[in-house]
């Protein structure tokens, strides 16, 4: 029997957590508990209180999970026909849809995001499974004309056992983003959710099994990056690593994977510029950009964290935007206001460091500027929607990812300056252009060094479109048919006859 959203929210009100959450690892189709008996306290960021103690895994649990995934790869999943893999994945999508309310409330509670945002993420997960379910049987190789007596062709084979290291900002959506294409390709999985947000990964693994995914195909080990993430990446029986998170950890992951020559897909965040020209539809631009920096309290790798604005539109834009920022209502995710919480006390401290240092440097604050609490309860980890105005190109507010609801405004005089400011960081994930001049938009699209360009909107591309970054924003692309290539190996065959 499914429980309504309201009943689940009432449960949280009464007990500060949800009933019957799985708290062990999910290995070989069963929930276990940590061998060492050590535990991770997991928090509700909107209240700053614990939602429970979860198993904290290490090398022993990673070894078990990798062995289970290897066995399932060799004996079941890679021998399952592509069409049957697609059927199982469609059943998974339908089963997630039947359990969407539980996943939504659990995700909001665990990550601090609003219920509506969590609902959007869960819908995204369903769509991701449906998309890749439809792709399983559309993988094709090539044939080559070399000479009359030689038949040459390629086979696309599953990569094998794949590792998925997931951050806390989109716990279930980012997990699905890499798990679904891996399953579609015939790979098996060991996933390590972020230690802050293990809940929906465990729920998803259980739902996949209930929908008919064979035991051992999808394993989840909960634990910290150092204790569980590092041994997973270093494991000699892992065939591919997908990692989303910070640049320093991404570099460490790549270095460790290099010891085994294991390929990596890295998605490492950004400092994405929205270039706003005076000739754009300003209300539409403001509307779109409010969502793209304050959604998920700014904890989004592809957030529009910088606005690069044409000088003659600067004042009008700032006026409209700061009014909108001041009007943003924030509070506990389950209250479902405009904006939710910051993931942890540590992340709150990091953001606070940027806010205070910038104000000490004398940078002008056009909105917000402080950490705060849920105004209703006086609890939780929150940051006011903040705007720093007219910031210099070499300032840390421009160069560094803050990962909070903090917008940095830079001003330009001409198109060349706009491009140079936009490209002026080590990142290259997303970017945006707001203008009514199509030619200008297309010109700039070619000049911006980023994995994405959004024109007169932000974020709205689907699971169909490859996603990833240039420069320090990462390596490789996820999503779309392109995203399935991460999980396949090409074999070239030459046959003399
Ligand atoms: P992180 O990069 O350390 O953590 C991300 C994931 O990697 C987590 O699952 C963590 O347990 C795991 N991990 C950590 N160390 C590892 C290691 N040595 N080997 C394998 N796995 C490891 O990021 P953190 O500390 O949570 O956040 C710090 C900053 O990173 C944020 O302030 C933000 O700027 C950025 N970030 C970017 C994200 C993105 O979407 N690109 C997501 C989360 C954070
Ligand atoms: Mg949590």
XYZ file of C-alpha atoms and ligand atoms in Angstrom:
542
model
C 0.000 0.000 0.000
C 1.364 3.408 -0.849
C 1.253 6.228 1.671
C 0.297 9.766 0.674
C 2.698 12.701 0.714
C 0.690 14.299 3.513
C 0.889 11.165 5.670
C 4.650 11.007 5.099
C 5.105 14.679 5.954
C 3.061 14.096 9.128
C 5.367 11.211 10.037
C 8.346 13.536 9.796
C 6.552 16.199 11.877
C 5.853 13.655 14.588
C 9.173 11.784 14.645
C 11.715 13.971 12.841
C 12.290 11.101 10.410
C 10.491 8.563 8.209
C 9.494 5.106 9.389
C 11.269 1.997 8.149
C 14.094 3.601 6.216
C 16.712 1.058 5.163
C 19.965 1.879 6.977
C 22.349 -0.885 5.885
C 24.296 -1.416 2.673
C 22.541 -3.128 -0.226
C 24.808 -5.927 -1.426
C 23.875 -8.950 -3.573
C 20.176 -8.180 -3.196
C 20.114 -7.883 0.601
C 20.427 -5.139 3.180
C 23.395 -5.677 5.495
C 24.894 -3.624 8.284
C 28.443 -2.339 8.521
C 30.911 -5.051 9.498
C 32.787 -2.735 11.798
C 29.582 -1.627 13.461
C 30.545 1.982 12.882
C 27.740 4.294 11.899
C 27.103 7.546 10.080
C 24.703 10.086 11.517
C 22.525 11.469 8.720
C 20.823 14.858 9.064
C 17.727 16.760 8.041
C 19.326 20.034 6.883
C 16.077 21.980 7.257
C 16.065 21.324 10.999
C 19.694 20.449 11.704
C 18.579 17.264 13.471
C 19.471 13.605 12.921
C 17.193 11.386 10.840
C 19.037 8.251 11.876
C 22.273 6.312 12.028
C 23.301 4.567 8.825
C 25.885 1.883 8.206
C 29.361 3.247 7.500
C 31.175 0.967 5.094
C 34.839 0.539 4.271
C 37.091 -1.628 2.141
C 35.469 -4.866 3.383
C 31.979 -3.867 2.216
C 33.391 -2.486 -1.037
C 35.116 -5.828 -1.692
C 31.879 -7.698 -1.043
C 29.878 -5.398 -3.283
C 32.409 -5.542 -6.131
C 32.478 -9.347 -5.912
C 28.652 -9.463 -6.031
C 28.628 -7.104 -9.010
C 31.271 -9.166 -10.827
C 29.316 -12.358 -10.286
C 26.079 -10.765 -11.476
C 27.869 -9.327 -14.506
C 29.384 -12.618 -15.609
C 26.438 -14.883 -14.811
C 23.337 -12.818 -15.393
C 23.261 -9.225 -16.579
C 25.671 -9.305 -19.498
C 23.958 -12.453 -20.731
C 20.488 -10.902 -20.497
C 19.339 -9.862 -23.960
C 19.176 -6.132 -24.649
C 15.404 -6.363 -25.161
C 14.950 -8.055 -21.783
C 17.166 -5.457 -20.095
C 14.849 -2.841 -21.573
C 11.772 -4.621 -20.192
C 13.278 -4.773 -16.700
C 14.198 -1.088 -16.874
C 10.674 -0.138 -17.964
C 9.320 -2.065 -14.998
C 11.766 -0.164 -12.776
C 10.488 3.157 -14.181
C 6.884 2.139 -13.480
C 7.747 0.949 -9.970
C 9.530 4.231 -9.209
C 6.417 6.058 -10.412
C 4.259 4.002 -7.985
C 6.621 4.923 -5.152
C 7.270 8.509 -6.198
C 5.689 10.033 -3.089
C 7.962 8.146 -0.699
C 11.053 8.964 -2.774
C 10.022 12.624 -2.970
C 9.525 13.090 0.762
C 12.654 11.073 1.600
C 14.753 13.126 -0.821
C 13.443 16.425 0.505
C 14.035 15.356 4.113
C 17.539 14.024 3.509
C 18.873 16.765 1.223
C 16.961 19.821 2.462
C 15.570 20.651 -0.975
C 11.937 21.672 -1.333
C 9.262 19.043 -1.917
C 8.590 20.481 -5.377
C 12.261 20.258 -6.304
C 12.421 16.696 -4.982
C 9.284 15.846 -6.979
C 11.000 17.222 -10.089
C 14.082 15.105 -9.405
C 12.023 11.935 -9.010
C 10.172 12.638 -12.264
C 13.561 13.086 -13.858
C 14.652 9.687 -12.564
C 11.566 8.028 -14.071
C 12.234 9.737 -17.391
C 15.895 8.665 -17.258
C 15.002 5.008 -16.758
C 12.419 5.196 -19.557
C 14.875 6.821 -21.938
C 17.620 4.262 -21.363
C 15.102 1.373 -21.316
C 14.343 2.382 -24.893
C 18.023 2.488 -25.786
C 19.082 -1.009 -24.728
C 18.196 -2.632 -28.064
C 19.349 0.221 -30.303
C 23.071 -0.230 -29.868
C 24.649 -0.970 -33.241
C 28.162 -1.605 -34.485
C 29.816 -0.721 -37.792
C 31.077 -2.756 -40.746
C 34.118 -1.768 -42.802
C 34.983 -2.397 -46.443
C 38.683 -3.268 -46.402
C 39.222 -5.858 -49.110
C 37.220 -8.629 -50.753
C 38.370 -11.377 -48.408
C 38.038 -9.557 -45.106
C 34.951 -8.870 -43.048
C 35.606 -6.227 -40.407
C 33.093 -5.011 -37.864
C 32.750 -3.642 -34.366
C 31.002 -5.053 -31.322
C 29.852 -2.781 -28.494
C 30.256 -4.724 -25.296
C 29.371 -3.737 -21.732
C 32.320 -2.254 -19.822
C 31.819 -4.574 -16.838
C 31.578 -3.637 -13.167
C 31.132 0.115 -12.814
C 31.604 2.428 -9.822
C 29.297 5.395 -9.267
C 30.284 8.035 -6.725
C 27.471 10.469 -6.169
C 27.304 13.871 -4.432
C 24.624 15.163 -2.081
C 23.002 17.887 -4.195
C 20.963 15.534 -6.431
C 21.233 12.236 -4.570
C 18.728 10.228 -6.605
C 18.759 12.133 -9.892
C 22.532 11.974 -10.286
C 22.598 8.350 -9.263
C 20.019 7.515 -11.931
C 21.875 9.636 -14.478
C 24.787 7.200 -14.422
C 23.151 3.975 -13.201
C 20.445 3.839 -15.907
C 22.826 4.043 -18.913
C 25.180 1.570 -17.228
C 22.351 -0.923 -16.721
C 21.165 -0.331 -20.282
C 24.646 -1.136 -21.587
C 24.722 -4.394 -19.615
C 27.009 -3.270 -16.785
C 26.626 -3.988 -13.097
C 26.972 -1.392 -10.407
C 28.539 -0.480 -7.103
C 27.236 2.916 -6.053
C 28.511 5.045 -3.198
C 26.091 7.810 -2.298
C 27.329 10.892 -0.487
C 27.606 10.305 3.261
C 25.188 13.219 3.810
C 22.423 11.700 1.663
C 22.298 7.887 1.512
C 18.519 7.429 1.829
C 17.173 7.487 -1.724
C 20.065 5.416 -3.118
C 19.075 2.600 -0.755
C 15.391 3.011 -1.601
C 16.155 3.007 -5.336
C 18.244 -0.169 -5.104
C 15.367 -1.893 -3.308
C 12.829 -0.711 -5.890
C 15.038 -1.963 -8.732
C 15.220 -5.385 -7.148
C 11.453 -5.489 -6.521
C 10.957 -4.653 -10.203
C 13.003 -7.677 -11.239
C 16.619 -6.571 -11.456
C 18.684 -9.656 -10.573
C 20.550 -9.729 -7.230
C 24.011 -8.228 -7.352
C 23.411 -6.069 -10.435
C 22.939 -2.887 -8.385
C 24.804 -2.631 -5.067
C 24.994 0.349 -2.732
C 27.690 0.858 -0.107
C 27.144 3.748 2.287
C 30.186 5.473 3.753
C 32.479 8.443 3.635
C 34.621 9.352 0.665
C 37.820 8.347 2.405
C 36.557 5.075 3.905
C 34.300 3.760 1.115
C 34.832 5.977 -1.959
C 38.610 5.672 -2.119
C 38.742 1.835 -1.903
C 36.002 1.618 -4.526
C 37.962 3.746 -6.995
C 41.205 1.905 -6.222
C 39.637 -1.550 -6.592
C 41.384 -3.594 -9.296
C 38.130 -5.211 -10.448
C 36.345 -1.959 -11.379
C 36.074 -1.277 -15.118
C 34.803 2.308 -15.087
C 34.401 5.095 -12.527
C 31.768 7.808 -12.755
C 32.317 10.587 -10.244
C 30.445 13.826 -9.591
C 31.742 16.248 -6.998
C 34.503 18.746 -6.305
C 37.601 19.382 -8.414
C 40.157 18.280 -5.760
C 38.308 15.009 -5.114
C 37.881 14.489 -8.865
C 41.633 14.854 -9.341
C 42.282 12.354 -6.534
C 39.799 9.924 -8.109
C 41.465 10.250 -11.505
C 44.930 9.728 -10.019
C 43.829 6.648 -8.132
C 41.983 5.185 -11.141
C 45.126 5.769 -13.232
C 46.972 3.129 -11.216
C 44.667 0.504 -12.729
C 44.204 2.373 -16.037
C 40.498 2.557 -15.217
C 38.582 5.051 -17.364
C 36.805 7.865 -15.551
C 33.869 10.138 -16.262
C 34.137 13.252 -14.110
C 31.584 15.991 -13.531
C 33.227 18.600 -11.329
C 31.013 21.640 -11.140
C 31.339 25.127 -12.479
C 31.069 28.868 -12.203
C 28.636 29.277 -15.007
C 28.108 32.705 -16.609
C 24.797 34.077 -17.889
C 25.606 36.808 -20.414
C 22.737 39.278 -20.381
C 22.481 41.859 -23.183
C 20.431 45.030 -22.926
C 18.358 43.929 -25.935
C 16.945 40.843 -24.182
C 13.469 40.423 -22.725
C 14.621 41.522 -19.268
C 11.635 40.219 -17.294
C 12.012 36.814 -18.864
C 15.766 36.796 -18.191
C 15.281 37.775 -14.548
C 12.584 35.171 -14.115
C 14.751 32.445 -15.553
C 17.891 33.456 -13.641
C 16.167 33.691 -10.254
C 15.328 30.007 -10.666
C 18.760 29.062 -11.891
C 20.768 30.480 -8.981
C 18.331 30.007 -6.078
C 16.988 26.569 -7.005
C 18.337 23.898 -4.620
C 19.715 26.877 -2.642
C 22.335 27.325 -5.347
C 23.876 23.908 -4.713
C 23.900 22.967 -8.385
C 26.971 22.332 -10.503
C 25.385 24.097 -13.480
C 23.796 26.970 -11.512
C 23.934 30.404 -13.120
C 26.283 31.651 -10.428
C 27.569 34.628 -12.439
C 25.604 37.219 -14.370
C 27.716 39.063 -16.926
C 25.597 42.108 -17.758
C 25.850 44.826 -20.410
C 26.575 48.152 -18.727
C 23.523 50.003 -19.987
C 21.199 47.328 -18.591
C 23.082 46.922 -15.315
C 20.975 49.164 -13.070
C 17.624 48.012 -14.398
C 18.629 44.365 -14.115
C 20.001 44.735 -10.606
C 16.919 46.550 -9.431
C 14.569 43.841 -10.699
C 16.795 40.981 -9.625
C 17.429 42.170 -6.073
C 13.687 42.684 -5.516
C 13.115 39.107 -6.611
C 15.950 37.845 -4.391
C 14.555 39.677 -1.354
C 11.138 38.123 -2.011
C 12.409 34.525 -2.054
C 10.832 32.633 0.850
C 12.954 29.938 2.401
C 12.439 27.293 5.041
C 12.354 23.558 5.726
C 12.066 21.595 2.471
C 8.806 19.958 3.516
C 7.192 23.402 3.910
C 7.745 23.644 0.156
C 8.541 27.354 -0.082
C 10.716 28.892 -2.820
C 14.040 27.727 -1.412
C 15.277 25.002 0.923
C 18.304 24.410 3.123
C 22.080 24.070 2.792
C 23.202 20.463 3.011
C 25.435 20.575 6.091
C 26.956 22.716 8.777
C 30.262 22.344 6.947
C 28.850 23.627 3.648
C 27.128 26.452 5.535
C 30.497 27.382 7.023
C 32.127 27.342 3.608
C 29.492 29.685 2.168
C 29.677 31.908 5.239
C 33.422 32.204 4.688
C 32.833 33.588 1.177
C 30.097 35.958 2.378
C 32.123 37.486 5.195
C 35.400 37.691 3.292
C 33.705 39.438 0.348
C 32.060 41.960 2.644
C 35.411 42.587 4.367
C 36.943 43.251 0.933
C 34.279 45.914 0.495
C 32.293 44.237 -2.278
C 28.839 45.694 -2.650
C 25.925 43.507 -1.474
C 22.726 44.036 -3.464
C 20.703 41.419 -1.565
C 21.115 39.041 1.376
C 24.661 38.468 2.574
C 24.243 36.249 5.640
C 23.588 32.745 6.816
C 20.297 32.297 8.596
C 17.686 29.813 9.886
C 14.173 28.682 8.988
C 12.198 31.743 10.138
C 9.365 29.515 11.385
C 11.412 27.267 13.648
C 14.645 29.178 14.213
C 16.453 25.992 13.172
C 18.271 24.520 10.207
C 21.037 25.602 7.851
C 20.089 28.413 5.498
C 21.618 31.224 3.478
C 19.788 34.360 2.370
C 19.513 34.744 -1.397
C 22.570 36.905 -1.995
C 23.827 39.143 -4.796
C 27.310 40.646 -4.985
C 27.454 43.503 -7.470
C 30.130 44.729 -9.871
C 32.763 42.185 -8.921
C 36.262 42.240 -10.462
C 37.258 39.434 -12.830
C 40.020 38.164 -10.541
C 37.957 38.106 -7.351
C 37.422 34.739 -5.584
C 33.649 35.326 -5.949
C 34.187 35.061 -9.710
C 36.839 32.350 -9.762
C 35.640 29.886 -7.136
C 32.576 27.686 -6.850
C 30.657 28.748 -3.730
C 27.798 26.248 -4.059
C 25.159 28.345 -2.351
C 22.461 30.884 -3.294
C 25.048 33.520 -4.135
C 25.041 35.423 -7.415
C 28.064 37.378 -8.614
C 27.456 40.235 -11.068
C 30.109 41.395 -13.570
C 29.651 44.287 -15.995
C 30.794 44.471 -19.647
C 30.891 47.127 -22.368
C 31.158 45.094 -25.578
C 30.791 41.575 -26.934
C 34.513 40.758 -26.744
C 34.637 41.735 -23.113
C 31.519 39.656 -22.434
C 33.213 36.597 -23.927
C 36.433 37.135 -22.052
C 34.617 37.568 -18.722
C 32.438 34.533 -19.428
C 35.485 32.373 -20.180
C 37.518 33.853 -17.332
C 37.487 30.929 -14.913
C 39.038 27.449 -14.844
C 35.561 25.959 -15.239
C 33.527 25.310 -18.390
C 30.277 23.537 -17.524
C 27.237 25.651 -18.408
C 26.671 29.133 -19.793
C 23.791 31.229 -21.000
C 23.075 34.039 -23.448
C 20.093 36.354 -23.072
C 19.482 38.480 -26.175
C 16.837 39.045 -28.839
C 19.535 39.038 -31.541
C 19.759 35.485 -32.878
C 22.947 36.147 -34.807
C 24.684 37.421 -31.689
C 23.510 34.388 -29.725
C 24.908 32.014 -32.354
C 28.225 33.911 -32.581
C 28.702 33.784 -28.837
C 27.673 30.138 -28.662
C 30.812 29.308 -30.631
C 33.089 31.490 -28.511
C 32.045 30.234 -25.093
C 34.162 27.389 -23.738
C 31.537 25.286 -21.950
C 29.731 21.977 -22.257
C 26.381 23.783 -22.467
C 24.964 26.984 -23.815
C 21.428 27.937 -22.778
C 19.767 30.628 -24.873
C 17.026 32.813 -23.353
C 16.413 30.165 -20.676
C 18.457 28.127 -18.210
C 18.629 24.358 -17.463
C 15.878 23.213 -19.822
C 17.495 20.426 -21.738
C 16.296 16.879 -21.260
C 17.818 13.484 -20.594
C 18.294 13.251 -24.391
C 21.076 15.848 -24.420
C 24.668 15.018 -23.440
C 25.796 16.849 -20.287
C 29.310 17.536 -19.037
C 32.035 20.098 -18.753
C 35.169 21.433 -20.379
C 38.445 22.300 -18.631
C 38.296 21.661 -14.870
C 34.552 21.028 -15.051
C 35.285 17.473 -16.023
C 35.868 14.723 -18.525
C 33.282 13.016 -20.697
C 29.558 13.424 -21.155
C 26.619 11.865 -19.372
C 22.978 11.628 -20.488
C 21.721 10.952 -23.973
C 22.886 8.082 -26.151
C 26.351 9.595 -25.797
C 26.159 8.842 -22.051
C 25.808 5.124 -22.756
C 29.224 5.033 -24.444
C 30.879 5.446 -21.031
C 29.625 1.975 -20.224
C 30.586 0.167 -23.433
C 33.847 -1.105 -24.869
C 34.315 -1.300 -28.620
C 35.792 -4.487 -29.977
C 37.074 -4.461 -33.561
C 36.782 -7.804 -35.344
C 38.523 -8.792 -38.556
C 37.537 -12.038 -40.214
C 39.431 -13.484 -43.197
C 37.308 -15.663 -45.485
P 33.384 15.808 -2.635
O 33.815 15.937 -4.042
O 34.451 15.546 -1.636
O 32.293 14.635 -2.485
C 31.539 14.080 -3.548
C 31.467 12.567 -3.412
O 32.782 12.034 -3.469
C 30.874 12.070 -2.100
O 30.149 10.881 -2.336
C 32.109 11.749 -1.279
O 31.891 10.807 -0.262
C 33.024 11.194 -2.342
N 34.453 11.260 -2.024
C 35.102 12.149 -1.234
N 36.413 11.875 -1.190
C 36.620 10.785 -1.964
C 37.767 10.031 -2.329
N 38.983 10.326 -1.878
N 37.602 8.983 -3.169
C 36.398 8.667 -3.655
N 35.278 9.335 -3.333
C 35.380 10.389 -2.508
O 32.568 17.125 -2.297
P 32.026 17.719 -0.890
O 33.139 17.737 0.093
O 30.791 17.024 -0.525
O 31.673 19.214 -1.318
C 32.716 20.174 -1.468
C 32.459 21.066 -2.650
O 32.413 20.302 -3.852
C 31.120 21.803 -2.643
O 31.190 22.947 -1.865
C 30.950 22.100 -4.112
O 31.668 23.255 -4.465
C 31.566 20.902 -4.803
N 30.532 19.935 -5.228
C 30.202 19.845 -6.557
C 29.200 19.002 -6.969
C 28.785 18.899 -8.392
O 27.622 18.667 -8.673
N 29.699 18.992 -9.340
C 28.425 18.195 -6.017
C 28.882 18.308 -4.650
C 29.890 19.157 -4.292
Mg 20.829 14.340 4.968
